Coordinates of C-alpha atoms and ligand atoms in Angstrom, one line a residue:
Chain A
M1 CA -24.1 13.0 -7.8
T2 CA -27.8 13.7 -7.0
A3 CA -26.9 13.1 -3.3
L4 CA -24.2 15.7 -3.5
L5 CA -26.4 18.3 -5.3
Q6 CA -29.1 17.8 -2.8
S7 CA -26.8 18.0 0.1
F8 CA -25.5 21.2 -1.3
E9 CA -29.0 22.5 -1.3
S10 CA -29.6 21.5 2.3
L11 CA -26.4 23.2 3.3
E12 CA -27.5 26.3 1.5
R13 CA -30.6 26.4 3.7
R14 CA -28.4 26.8 6.8
P15 CA -25.6 29.1 5.6
L16 CA -24.5 30.4 9.0
R17 CA -24.2 27.0 10.6
T18 CA -22.5 25.6 7.6
F19 CA -20.1 28.5 7.5
L20 CA -19.3 28.1 11.2
T21 CA -18.7 24.4 10.9
A22 CA -16.6 24.9 7.9
L23 CA -14.7 27.6 9.8
G24 CA -13.9 25.1 12.5
T25 CA -12.4 22.7 10.0
A26 CA -10.7 25.6 8.2
L27 CA -8.9 26.7 11.3
G28 CA -7.7 23.2 11.9
I29 CA -6.4 22.8 8.4
A30 CA -5.0 26.4 8.4
T31 CA -2.9 25.4 11.4
I32 CA -1.6 22.4 9.7
V33 CA -0.8 24.2 6.5
A34 CA 0.9 27.1 8.3
L35 CA 3.0 24.9 10.6
L36 CA 4.0 22.4 7.9
A37 CA 5.0 25.3 5.7
V38 CA 7.0 27.0 8.3
A39 CA 8.6 23.8 9.6
G40 CA 9.4 22.8 6.1
G41 CA 10.9 26.1 5.3
A42 CA 12.9 26.1 8.6
Q43 CA 14.2 22.6 8.0
A44 CA 15.1 23.4 4.4
S45 CA 17.0 26.6 5.4
A46 CA 18.7 24.9 8.4
T47 CA 20.0 22.0 6.5
K48 CA 21.5 24.2 3.8
F49 CA 24.2 25.4 6.2
L50 CA 25.4 22.0 6.9
S51 CA 27.4 21.8 3.8
L52 CA 30.0 24.5 3.5
G53 CA 31.9 21.9 1.7
G54 CA 35.0 19.8 2.2
S55 CA 36.4 19.1 5.7
D56 CA 35.5 22.6 7.0
L57 CA 33.6 23.7 10.0
G58 CA 30.9 26.3 10.1
L59 CA 30.7 28.3 13.3
F60 CA 27.4 29.8 14.4
Q61 CA 26.0 31.7 17.4
R62 CA 25.0 28.9 19.9
D63 CA 21.9 30.5 21.3
A64 CA 20.4 31.7 18.0
A65 CA 16.9 30.4 17.4
D66 CA 18.0 28.9 14.2
P67 CA 21.5 28.9 12.5
T68 CA 20.0 31.3 10.0
T69 CA 19.6 33.9 12.7
S70 CA 23.1 33.6 14.0
V71 CA 25.1 36.8 14.4
L72 CA 28.9 36.7 15.1
P73 CA 31.2 39.6 15.6
L74 CA 33.9 40.0 12.9
A75 CA 36.6 40.3 15.6
L76 CA 36.2 36.6 16.1
V77 CA 37.8 35.9 12.7
S78 CA 41.3 37.1 13.7
E79 CA 41.0 35.4 17.0
L80 CA 40.2 32.1 15.3
R81 CA 43.1 32.6 12.9
R82 CA 45.4 32.8 16.0
T83 CA 43.9 29.6 17.4
R84 CA 46.1 26.5 17.2
G85 CA 45.0 24.0 14.5
V86 CA 43.1 26.6 12.5
Q87 CA 44.6 27.0 9.1
A88 CA 42.1 29.6 7.7
A89 CA 39.0 31.4 8.8
T90 CA 36.7 33.5 6.8
P91 CA 33.4 35.2 7.5
L92 CA 30.2 34.6 5.5
V93 CA 27.0 36.5 5.4
L94 CA 24.1 34.4 4.2
L95 CA 21.0 36.0 2.6
V96 CA 18.0 33.8 2.3
G97 CA 15.1 34.5 0.1
E98 CA 16.7 37.6 -1.5
I99 CA 17.2 36.1 -4.9
H100 CA 13.7 36.9 -6.1
R101 CA 13.6 34.7 -9.1
S102 CA 14.6 31.7 -7.0
P103 CA 13.4 32.3 -3.4
G104 CA 15.0 29.1 -2.1
A105 CA 18.4 30.0 -3.2
I106 CA 21.0 31.4 -0.8
A107 CA 23.2 34.4 -1.6
F108 CA 26.6 34.0 0.1
G109 CA 28.5 37.2 1.0
A110 CA 32.1 36.2 0.9
Y111 CA 35.6 37.6 0.3
P112 CA 36.4 36.6 -3.3
D113 CA 39.9 35.4 -2.4
S114 CA 38.9 33.3 0.7
F115 CA 39.6 29.6 1.0
V116 CA 35.9 28.9 0.5
T117 CA 35.7 30.7 -2.9
D118 CA 39.1 29.5 -3.9
R119 CA 37.7 26.1 -4.4
Y120 CA 35.1 27.2 -7.0
V121 CA 35.8 25.9 -10.5
F122 CA 34.6 28.5 -13.1
L123 CA 32.8 27.0 -16.1
Q124 CA 32.4 30.5 -17.6
G125 CA 33.9 33.9 -16.8
H126 CA 35.6 34.5 -13.5
M127 CA 35.1 35.4 -9.8
L128 CA 33.4 38.7 -9.0
T129 CA 35.7 41.6 -8.7
G130 CA 33.4 44.2 -7.1
D131 CA 30.2 45.3 -5.5
R132 CA 28.3 45.3 -8.8
Q133 CA 29.1 41.7 -9.7
V134 CA 27.8 38.3 -8.7
A135 CA 29.2 34.8 -9.3
V136 CA 26.4 32.4 -10.0
G137 CA 26.4 28.6 -9.1
S138 CA 25.9 26.3 -12.1
G139 CA 22.5 25.0 -10.8
L140 CA 21.1 28.5 -10.3
A141 CA 22.5 29.6 -13.7
A142 CA 20.8 26.6 -15.4
Q143 CA 17.6 27.3 -13.6
L144 CA 17.4 31.0 -14.5
H145 CA 19.2 30.6 -17.9
L146 CA 21.9 33.0 -16.8
H147 CA 25.1 33.7 -18.8
V148 CA 28.1 35.9 -18.1
G149 CA 27.1 39.5 -18.6
D150 CA 23.5 39.0 -17.7
T151 CA 22.0 40.7 -14.7
L152 CA 20.6 39.1 -11.6
S153 CA 18.6 41.0 -9.0
I154 CA 19.5 40.3 -5.3
A155 CA 17.7 42.3 -2.7
H156 CA 16.6 44.7 -5.4
R157 CA 20.3 45.3 -6.5
E158 CA 20.9 44.7 -10.2
L159 CA 24.2 42.8 -10.3
S160 CA 26.1 41.7 -13.4
V161 CA 27.1 38.0 -13.7
S162 CA 30.9 37.8 -13.7
G163 CA 31.1 34.0 -13.9
I164 CA 29.4 30.7 -13.4
Y165 CA 31.1 28.2 -11.0
H166 CA 30.7 24.6 -10.0
M167 CA 31.5 23.4 -6.5
G168 CA 29.8 20.1 -6.0
V169 CA 27.9 21.2 -2.9
P170 CA 24.2 21.6 -4.0
E171 CA 23.5 24.5 -1.7
Q172 CA 26.3 26.5 -3.2
D173 CA 25.8 25.5 -6.7
D174 CA 22.2 26.5 -6.4
G175 CA 23.1 29.8 -4.9
A176 CA 25.3 32.8 -5.7
V177 CA 28.3 34.6 -4.3
I178 CA 28.4 38.4 -3.8
A179 CA 31.0 40.7 -2.2
F180 CA 31.1 40.4 1.6
G181 CA 30.7 44.1 2.1
L182 CA 27.7 44.3 -0.1
A183 CA 26.0 41.3 1.7
Q184 CA 26.7 43.0 5.0
A185 CA 25.1 46.2 3.8
L186 CA 22.1 44.3 2.4
A187 CA 21.6 42.3 5.6
G188 CA 22.2 45.4 7.8
K189 CA 25.1 43.5 9.6
Q190 CA 27.9 46.0 9.9
G191 CA 30.9 44.4 11.6
E192 CA 29.1 41.1 11.8
A193 CA 28.8 37.8 10.0
T194 CA 26.3 35.0 10.0
T195 CA 28.9 32.3 10.2
I196 CA 32.6 31.9 10.1
A197 CA 34.0 29.1 7.9
V198 CA 37.1 27.4 9.4
S199 CA 39.5 25.2 7.6
L200 CA 41.6 23.0 10.0
A201 CA 45.3 22.5 9.5
P202 CA 46.2 19.1 8.1
T203 CA 48.4 18.5 11.2
V204 CA 45.5 18.3 13.6
S205 CA 42.8 15.7 13.7
R206 CA 39.3 16.8 13.1
S207 CA 38.1 16.0 16.7
Q208 CA 41.2 17.7 18.2
G209 CA 40.5 20.9 16.2
V210 CA 36.8 20.9 17.2
E211 CA 37.7 20.3 20.8
T212 CA 40.2 23.2 20.8
I213 CA 37.7 25.6 19.3
R214 CA 34.9 24.4 21.6
R215 CA 37.0 25.1 24.7
R216 CA 38.2 28.5 23.5
F217 CA 34.8 29.7 22.3
P218 CA 32.1 28.0 24.3
G219 CA 29.4 30.3 22.8
L220 CA 29.8 28.9 19.4
L221 CA 27.8 26.2 17.7
I222 CA 30.2 24.1 15.5
L223 CA 28.6 22.5 12.5
G224 CA 30.1 20.1 10.1
D225 CA 31.8 18.0 12.9
G226 CA 29.3 15.2 12.5
V227 CA 28.2 15.6 16.1
S228 CA 26.5 19.0 16.2
A229 CA 25.3 18.8 12.7
P230 CA 21.9 17.4 13.5
R231 CA 21.4 20.2 16.0
A232 CA 21.1 22.6 13.1
G233 CA 18.0 20.9 12.0
V234 CA 16.7 20.6 15.6
S235 CA 14.4 23.6 15.5
G236 CA 13.0 22.5 12.2
V237 CA 12.4 19.0 13.4
L238 CA 11.0 20.2 16.7
L239 CA 8.7 22.5 14.8
S240 CA 7.4 19.8 12.5
R241 CA 6.8 17.5 15.5
L242 CA 4.9 20.3 17.2
A243 CA 3.1 20.8 13.9
L244 CA 2.0 17.2 13.9
V245 CA 0.7 17.3 17.5
L246 CA -1.1 20.6 16.9
A247 CA -2.4 19.3 13.6
V248 CA -3.9 16.2 15.3
I249 CA -5.5 18.4 18.0
A250 CA -6.8 20.7 15.3
L251 CA -8.2 17.8 13.3
V252 CA -10.0 16.3 16.3
I253 CA -11.6 19.7 17.0
G254 CA -12.6 20.0 13.3
G255 CA -13.9 16.5 13.3
V256 CA -15.9 17.0 16.5
G257 CA -17.3 20.2 14.9
V258 CA -18.5 18.4 11.8
M259 CA -19.9 15.6 13.9
N260 CA -21.8 18.0 16.2
T261 CA -23.3 19.9 13.3
M262 CA -24.3 16.7 11.5
L263 CA -25.8 15.3 14.6
M264 CA -27.8 18.4 15.0
A265 CA -29.0 18.2 11.4
V266 CA -29.9 14.6 11.8
T267 CA -31.9 15.3 15.0
E268 CA -33.7 18.2 13.3
R269 CA -34.4 16.3 10.2
R270 CA -35.2 12.9 11.6
T271 CA -38.6 13.0 9.9
E272 CA -36.8 13.5 6.6
F273 CA -34.5 10.5 7.1
A274 CA -37.4 8.3 8.5
L275 CA -39.5 9.2 5.5
L276 CA -36.7 8.2 3.1
A277 CA -36.5 4.9 4.9
A278 CA -40.2 4.5 4.7
V279 CA -40.3 5.0 0.9
G280 CA -37.6 2.5 0.3
W281 CA -34.2 4.1 0.8
S282 CA -31.7 1.6 2.2
G283 CA -29.6 2.3 5.3
P284 CA -26.4 2.9 3.2
Q285 CA -28.3 5.3 0.9
I286 CA -29.4 7.4 3.8
A287 CA -26.0 7.3 5.4
L288 CA -24.4 8.4 2.2
R289 CA -26.7 11.4 2.1
V290 CA -25.6 12.5 5.5
M291 CA -22.0 11.8 4.8
A292 CA -22.2 13.8 1.6
E293 CA -23.2 16.8 3.6
G294 CA -20.4 16.3 6.1
V295 CA -17.8 15.9 3.4
L296 CA -19.1 18.9 1.5
T297 CA -19.0 21.0 4.7
S298 CA -15.5 20.0 5.5
L299 CA -14.3 20.5 1.9
I300 CA -15.6 24.0 2.1
G301 CA -13.7 24.3 5.3
A302 CA -10.5 22.8 3.8
A303 CA -10.6 25.3 0.9
L304 CA -11.0 28.1 3.4
G305 CA -8.3 26.5 5.5
L306 CA -5.8 26.4 2.7
L307 CA -6.2 30.1 2.1
L308 CA -6.0 31.0 5.8
G309 CA -3.0 28.6 6.1
V310 CA -1.0 30.3 3.4
I311 CA -1.7 33.7 4.9
G312 CA -1.1 32.3 8.4
A313 CA 2.3 30.9 7.4
Q314 CA 3.5 34.4 6.5
L315 CA 2.1 35.8 9.7
L316 CA 3.6 33.1 11.8
V317 CA 7.1 33.6 10.2
G318 CA 6.7 37.3 10.8
L319 CA 5.6 36.7 14.4
L320 CA 8.6 34.5 15.1
G321 CA 10.9 37.1 13.6
A322 CA 12.4 34.5 11.2
G323 CA 11.2 36.2 8.1
E324 CA 14.7 36.8 6.9
Y325 CA 15.7 33.2 6.8
V326 CA 12.7 31.0 6.9
A327 CA 10.8 31.1 3.6
P328 CA 7.6 29.3 4.2
N329 CA 7.1 26.9 1.3
V330 CA 3.6 25.7 0.7
T331 CA 3.8 22.9 -1.8
A332 CA 1.1 21.4 -4.0
W333 CA 1.5 18.3 -1.9
D334 CA 0.7 20.3 1.3
L335 CA -2.4 21.6 -0.4
G336 CA -3.4 18.1 -1.7
R337 CA -2.9 16.7 1.8
A338 CA -5.1 19.4 3.3
L339 CA -7.9 18.6 0.9
L340 CA -7.5 14.9 1.7
V341 CA -7.7 15.7 5.3
G342 CA -10.9 17.7 4.6
V343 CA -12.5 14.7 3.0
L344 CA -11.3 12.5 5.8
L345 CA -12.7 14.8 8.4
G346 CA -16.1 14.9 6.7
V347 CA -16.2 11.1 6.5
L348 CA -15.0 10.6 10.1
G349 CA -17.2 13.4 11.5
G350 CA -20.2 12.2 9.4
M351 CA -19.9 8.6 10.2
Y352 CA -21.7 8.5 13.6
P353 CA -24.5 10.9 12.5
A354 CA -24.9 8.9 9.3
W355 CA -25.2 5.7 11.3
R356 CA -27.8 7.4 13.5
A357 CA -29.8 8.6 10.6
A358 CA -29.8 5.2 8.9
R359 CA -31.0 3.5 12.1
L360 CA -34.0 5.8 12.8
S361 CA -37.2 3.8 13.1
P362 CA -39.6 5.1 10.5
A363 CA -42.6 3.8 12.5
K364 CA -41.7 5.7 15.6
V365 CA -40.6 8.9 14.0
L366 CA -43.4 9.2 11.4
A367 CA -46.1 8.6 14.0
E368 CA -44.9 11.7 16.0
R369 CA -46.9 14.8 15.5
Chain B
M1 CA -50.1 -4.8 -12.3
P2 CA -52.6 -6.8 -10.1
G3 CA -53.0 -5.9 -6.4
S4 CA -51.6 -7.8 -3.5
R5 CA -53.2 -10.5 -1.4
V6 CA -52.8 -9.6 2.3
E7 CA -53.1 -12.3 4.9
V8 CA -52.8 -11.5 8.5
E9 CA -52.7 -14.4 11.0
R10 CA -52.8 -14.1 14.8
L11 CA -51.1 -10.7 14.8
T12 CA -50.2 -9.3 18.1
H13 CA -48.4 -6.0 18.8
A14 CA -47.5 -4.3 22.0
F15 CA -45.5 -1.2 23.0
D16 CA -43.6 -1.8 26.2
G17 CA -46.1 -4.4 27.4
N18 CA -49.1 -2.3 26.4
V19 CA -51.0 -4.5 23.9
V20 CA -52.5 -2.5 21.0
L21 CA -53.4 -5.4 18.7
R22 CA -54.3 -8.8 20.2
D23 CA -54.4 -12.0 18.1
V24 CA -55.7 -10.3 15.0
S25 CA -56.5 -12.3 11.8
F26 CA -58.0 -11.1 8.5
S27 CA -57.3 -11.1 4.8
I28 CA -57.7 -8.7 1.9
E29 CA -58.2 -9.9 -1.7
P30 CA -56.2 -8.5 -4.6
G31 CA -57.7 -5.3 -5.9
E32 CA -60.0 -4.7 -2.9
L33 CA -60.5 -1.2 -1.6
V34 CA -61.0 -1.5 2.2
A35 CA -61.7 1.0 4.9
L36 CA -60.1 0.7 8.3
T37 CA -62.0 2.4 11.1
G38 CA -61.7 2.7 14.8
P39 CA -61.5 5.4 17.6
S40 CA -58.4 7.4 18.1
G41 CA -55.7 5.3 19.7
S42 CA -57.2 2.0 18.7
G43 CA -54.2 1.0 16.6
K44 CA -55.0 2.0 13.0
T45 CA -51.6 3.6 12.4
T46 CA -49.9 0.7 14.2
L47 CA -51.6 -1.9 11.9
L48 CA -50.8 0.0 8.7
Q49 CA -47.1 0.4 9.8
L50 CA -46.8 -3.3 10.4
L51 CA -48.4 -4.1 7.0
G52 CA -46.1 -1.6 5.4
G53 CA -42.9 -3.1 6.9
L54 CA -42.1 0.0 8.9
D55 CA -42.2 -1.9 12.1
R56 CA -42.1 -5.6 13.1
P57 CA -44.9 -7.2 15.1
T58 CA -44.5 -8.7 18.5
A59 CA -46.0 -12.0 17.3
G60 CA -48.0 -13.4 14.4
R61 CA -47.7 -13.5 10.6
I62 CA -48.2 -11.0 7.8
M63 CA -48.0 -12.4 4.3
V64 CA -48.3 -10.1 1.4
D65 CA -48.2 -12.0 -1.9
G66 CA -46.4 -14.7 -0.1
I67 CA -43.7 -12.4 1.3
P68 CA -43.3 -12.9 5.1
V69 CA -43.4 -9.2 6.0
H70 CA -43.4 -10.0 9.8
A71 CA -40.0 -11.6 9.4
L72 CA -38.2 -9.2 7.1
R73 CA -34.9 -8.0 8.6
H74 CA -34.5 -5.3 6.1
A75 CA -37.8 -4.3 4.6
T76 CA -36.2 -1.8 2.2
R77 CA -37.0 -3.7 -1.0
Y78 CA -40.5 -4.5 0.2
R79 CA -41.2 -0.9 1.0
R80 CA -39.8 0.2 -2.3
E81 CA -41.3 -2.4 -4.6
V82 CA -44.5 -3.6 -3.1
V83 CA -46.0 -0.8 -0.8
G84 CA -47.0 2.8 -1.3
F85 CA -47.6 4.6 2.0
V86 CA -49.6 7.7 2.4
F87 CA -49.0 9.2 5.9
Q88 CA -51.4 10.8 8.3
L89 CA -49.3 14.0 8.0
H90 CA -48.2 14.3 4.4
H91 CA -44.5 14.2 5.3
L92 CA -43.4 16.0 2.1
L93 CA -39.8 17.2 2.4
P94 CA -40.1 21.0 2.6
A95 CA -37.0 21.9 0.6
L96 CA -38.0 19.8 -2.4
T97 CA -40.5 20.7 -5.1
A98 CA -43.7 18.6 -5.6
Q99 CA -41.9 16.9 -8.5
E100 CA -38.8 16.1 -6.5
N101 CA -40.8 14.8 -3.6
V102 CA -42.6 12.4 -6.0
Q103 CA -39.3 11.2 -7.3
L104 CA -37.8 10.3 -3.9
P105 CA -38.8 6.6 -4.1
M106 CA -37.4 6.4 -7.6
V107 CA -34.1 7.9 -6.5
A108 CA -33.7 5.0 -4.1
A109 CA -34.6 2.5 -6.9
H110 CA -31.8 4.1 -9.1
V111 CA -34.3 5.1 -11.8
P112 CA -32.4 7.2 -14.4
R113 CA -33.0 10.9 -14.2
R114 CA -34.9 11.3 -17.5
E115 CA -37.3 8.5 -16.7
R116 CA -37.8 9.9 -13.2
D117 CA -38.8 13.3 -14.6
L118 CA -41.2 11.7 -17.0
R119 CA -42.8 9.4 -14.4
A120 CA -43.1 12.3 -11.9
H121 CA -44.9 14.3 -14.5
E122 CA -47.3 11.5 -15.3
L123 CA -48.0 10.9 -11.6
L124 CA -48.7 14.6 -10.9
D125 CA -51.0 14.6 -13.9
E126 CA -52.8 11.6 -12.4
V127 CA -53.5 13.5 -9.2
D128 CA -54.4 16.6 -11.2
L129 CA -51.4 18.7 -10.2
S130 CA -49.3 18.8 -13.3
G131 CA -49.3 22.6 -13.1
R132 CA -47.7 22.6 -9.6
A133 CA -44.7 20.4 -10.4
R134 CA -42.2 23.1 -9.4
S135 CA -44.1 24.3 -6.3
L136 CA -42.7 23.8 -2.8
P137 CA -45.0 22.1 -0.3
S138 CA -45.3 25.3 1.6
S139 CA -47.1 26.9 -1.3
L140 CA -49.6 24.1 -1.7
S141 CA -53.0 23.7 0.0
G142 CA -53.6 20.8 2.4
G143 CA -55.5 18.9 -0.2
E144 CA -52.8 19.5 -2.8
R145 CA -50.1 18.3 -0.5
Q146 CA -52.0 15.1 0.2
R147 CA -52.4 14.5 -3.5
V148 CA -48.7 15.0 -4.0
A149 CA -48.2 12.5 -1.2
I150 CA -50.5 10.1 -3.0
A151 CA -48.5 10.6 -6.2
R152 CA -45.3 9.8 -4.3
A153 CA -46.9 6.6 -2.9
L154 CA -47.7 5.6 -6.5
A155 CA -44.1 6.2 -7.7
G156 CA -42.9 2.7 -7.0
Q157 CA -45.9 1.2 -8.9
P158 CA -47.0 -0.5 -5.7
R159 CA -49.3 -3.5 -5.5
L160 CA -50.5 -2.4 -2.0
I161 CA -51.4 1.1 -1.0
L162 CA -51.7 1.9 2.6
A163 CA -53.2 5.3 3.4
D164 CA -53.3 6.5 7.0
E165 CA -56.1 9.2 7.5
P166 CA -55.1 11.0 4.3
T167 CA -57.9 13.5 4.8
G168 CA -57.2 14.3 8.4
S169 CA -57.2 18.1 8.0
L170 CA -59.2 18.5 4.8
D171 CA -62.7 19.9 4.3
A172 CA -65.5 17.8 2.8
A173 CA -64.8 18.8 -0.8
A174 CA -61.1 18.1 -0.6
T175 CA -61.8 14.9 1.2
E176 CA -64.2 13.7 -1.4
R177 CA -61.6 14.4 -4.0
I178 CA -59.1 12.2 -2.3
W179 CA -61.5 9.3 -2.1
Q180 CA -62.3 9.6 -5.7
L181 CA -58.7 9.7 -6.6
L182 CA -58.0 6.5 -4.6
A183 CA -61.0 4.8 -6.2
A184 CA -59.6 5.8 -9.6
V185 CA -56.2 4.5 -8.8
R186 CA -57.7 1.2 -7.9
E187 CA -59.7 1.1 -11.2
R188 CA -56.7 2.0 -13.3
H189 CA -53.9 0.0 -11.6
G190 CA -55.9 -2.7 -9.8
S191 CA -53.9 -2.0 -6.6
T192 CA -55.1 -3.3 -3.3
I193 CA -55.9 -0.3 -1.1
L194 CA -56.4 -0.1 2.7
V195 CA -57.4 3.3 4.0
A196 CA -57.6 4.2 7.7
S197 CA -60.1 7.0 8.3
H198 CA -62.5 8.5 10.8
D199 CA -64.5 10.0 7.9
A200 CA -67.8 8.3 7.1
S201 CA -67.8 9.7 3.6
L202 CA -65.1 7.1 2.8
L203 CA -67.6 4.3 3.2
R204 CA -69.4 5.2 0.0
H205 CA -66.3 4.3 -2.0
V206 CA -65.0 1.1 -0.4
D207 CA -65.8 -2.6 -1.0
R208 CA -65.8 -3.4 2.7
S209 CA -64.7 -2.1 6.0
L210 CA -62.6 -3.4 8.9
A211 CA -63.0 -2.0 12.4
I212 CA -60.5 -2.0 15.2
R213 CA -61.8 -2.0 18.7
G214 CA -60.2 -3.1 21.9
G215 CA -57.2 -4.6 20.1
A216 CA -59.5 -6.8 17.9
V217 CA -60.2 -6.4 14.2
C218 CA -63.6 -7.3 12.9
E219 CA -65.6 -7.0 9.7
Q220 CA -67.9 -4.0 9.9
P221 CA -71.5 -5.2 9.3
A222 CA -72.7 -4.4 5.7
S223 CA -75.6 -2.4 7.1
N224 CA -73.1 0.2 8.4
L225 CA -71.6 0.6 5.0
A226 CA -72.6 3.3 2.6
P227 CA -74.6 5.6 4.8
P228 CA -77.1 7.8 3.0
P229 CA -75.5 10.7 1.2
P230 CA -75.4 13.9 3.3
P231 CA -78.8 15.7 3.0
A232 CA -78.6 18.6 0.6
T233 CA -79.6 21.4 3.1
G234 CA -78.5 24.1 0.8
P235 CA -75.6 25.3 -1.3
D236 CA -73.3 25.6 1.8
H237 CA -73.5 21.9 2.8
H238 CA -69.8 21.5 2.1
D239 CA -69.0 23.6 5.1
R240 CA -70.3 21.0 7.5
A241 CA -67.8 19.2 9.6
P242 CA -67.3 15.7 8.2
A243 CA -69.3 13.1 10.1
E244 CA -67.4 11.1 12.7
L245 CA -67.7 7.3 12.7
Ligands
LIG1 N1 -44.0 4.2 19.4 C1 -44.9 4.0 20.3 N2 -44.6 3.8 21.6 C2 -45.5 3.5 22.5 N3 -46.8 3.5 22.3 C3 -47.3 3.7 21.1 C4 -46.4 4.0 20.0 N4 -47.1 4.2 18.9 C5 -48.4 4.1 19.2 N5 -48.5 3.8 20.6 C6 -49.7 3.6 21.3 O1 -50.4 2.6 20.6 C7 -51.8 2.9 20.6 C8 -52.3 2.9 19.1 O2 -51.8 4.0 18.5 P1 -52.1 4.3 17.0 O3 -51.3 5.5 16.6 O4 -51.9 3.1 16.2 O5 -53.6 4.7 17.0 P2 -54.6 5.2 15.9 O6 -55.7 4.3 15.8 O7 -53.8 5.4 14.6 O8 -55.0 6.6 16.5 P3 -55.4 8.0 15.7 O9 -56.7 7.8 15.1 O10 -55.4 9.0 16.8 O11 -54.3 8.2 14.7 C9 -52.0 4.2 21.3 O12 -52.4 4.0 22.6 C10 -50.6 4.8 21.3 O13 -50.4 5.6 22.4
LIG2 MG1 -53.2 7.1 13.5

């Protein structure tokens, strides 16, 4: 404790250097936090589209950065309906992050009499009947304590809850359904959809159906066929791998920064450490004093990094133009990890300088003048 | 607490083949106050550092109360529990107050905070600086700094005090005060004290004197001890430069 207090004092004496070192660590940690948050958000969003339910397929624009940014022309729907093996096709517009009381929930814009919504089992009330109504999934209703007749705000529209459904697919039960036209208007997608759900005829096998659609519409990404499914998560997975690599680089830079500063401090204050040795401080006691300074510096950095990271995550999402679909989620676990990393950086970066300080020869150093 | 018995046998120390101490033997009895003299570069600091366990000799034996100091791999405990070192330059930590500097050895010994505060207060009182406990070294005079350094050396209740030119940069009055302080410490605690100094005024306070010359340590003849007190040539005699040995 004393060691920590004293190291705080010695950091206070060199505020600029401490700040710059801490900033180095902070940038490293901010990078990690931002990337993890975005990657986590992207992955979470992407995987949600995998389950449209049942044996259906979800069609997305193939070259979209992420399935969430997919845009398909509505004209495709009637073409699909004419395709052999397709029993039904219906467009969906997905709104992510627009249910403000539950940012992770998806609002599905769908036609109330489509094959997707026909499967909903209503626990209370009924399917929506107009632009001013919303049907709420059982999970979301439980979470927000919603009942029929309550209002739910989606993209700043106050909608009245017409019914509460259960489907058995978590993403849909934790979301809500609004009128297709309203969703289009809210998303600014006139004449377009995010995805088109397709139900295959029982007469064709799944792979046959997928093959037919693939040949006819090579520009489409077909999800739900068990083959392409993992691709939906691809950008998310890639992003989190990239995050890991960048994080390691950032950490090395942060660690080297801490080490450099601590080495400088040890060199400057060699008389201090030699004196401590001369009056009976043990090697480990001296090393601990140096380490405490390193850890304290990088903890300051970590705290700063968390802040920058949370801000950075928003900026990054904005920069990538994915703000509509990727909601960066910074979890307490992310924050805890970042702090842990801060301590680790201080310990790792401080280790060599601490060892140097503990090994100084008091005879040599104290005789210098 | 009685002072240490110091026994040095056939001690040799060299820096990169450059022999500073050659086959030196002497002993100091418990409670003795001994001066160590010799020209600059003769090896006074070197000898004190070897005795204090700050360095290990090239050859020979140093026994302090039966502890083989020459062979200690980690002298930490010896430095903390047996020796009090006063350095040529005071080596107070600039960021710590007088009181905190005095406490440094006690921090290493895990003395509880309250007791540290109490002991530091007593020690500063002993060197007549109880009013400056919260002063930083930069606001103390040279003599005051050395007195804080002496208080720090006393913090571990040492049986052996090694002082390396503690009056190097002080005027005659401040120097005299340091000598009196060391003599008083010896009276009160019975510690063995070895003081390296160029200053002849030290000799009036010591029991005997050792001289280093050409790598050898020899007993200074008694006739050279206790030179006559400086002639009182007027009220300004304190301003004279201290006599060199
Ligand atoms: N770490 C070292 N490396 C090499 N040579 C050293 C070292 N320390 C001391 N010496 C040499 O050893 C000799 C004795 O030095 P020492 O400091 O013990 O002398 P001293 O009697 O204390 O001198 P002074 O009165 O000037 O303090 C000198 O020649 C010095 O150059
Ligand atoms: Mg010297």
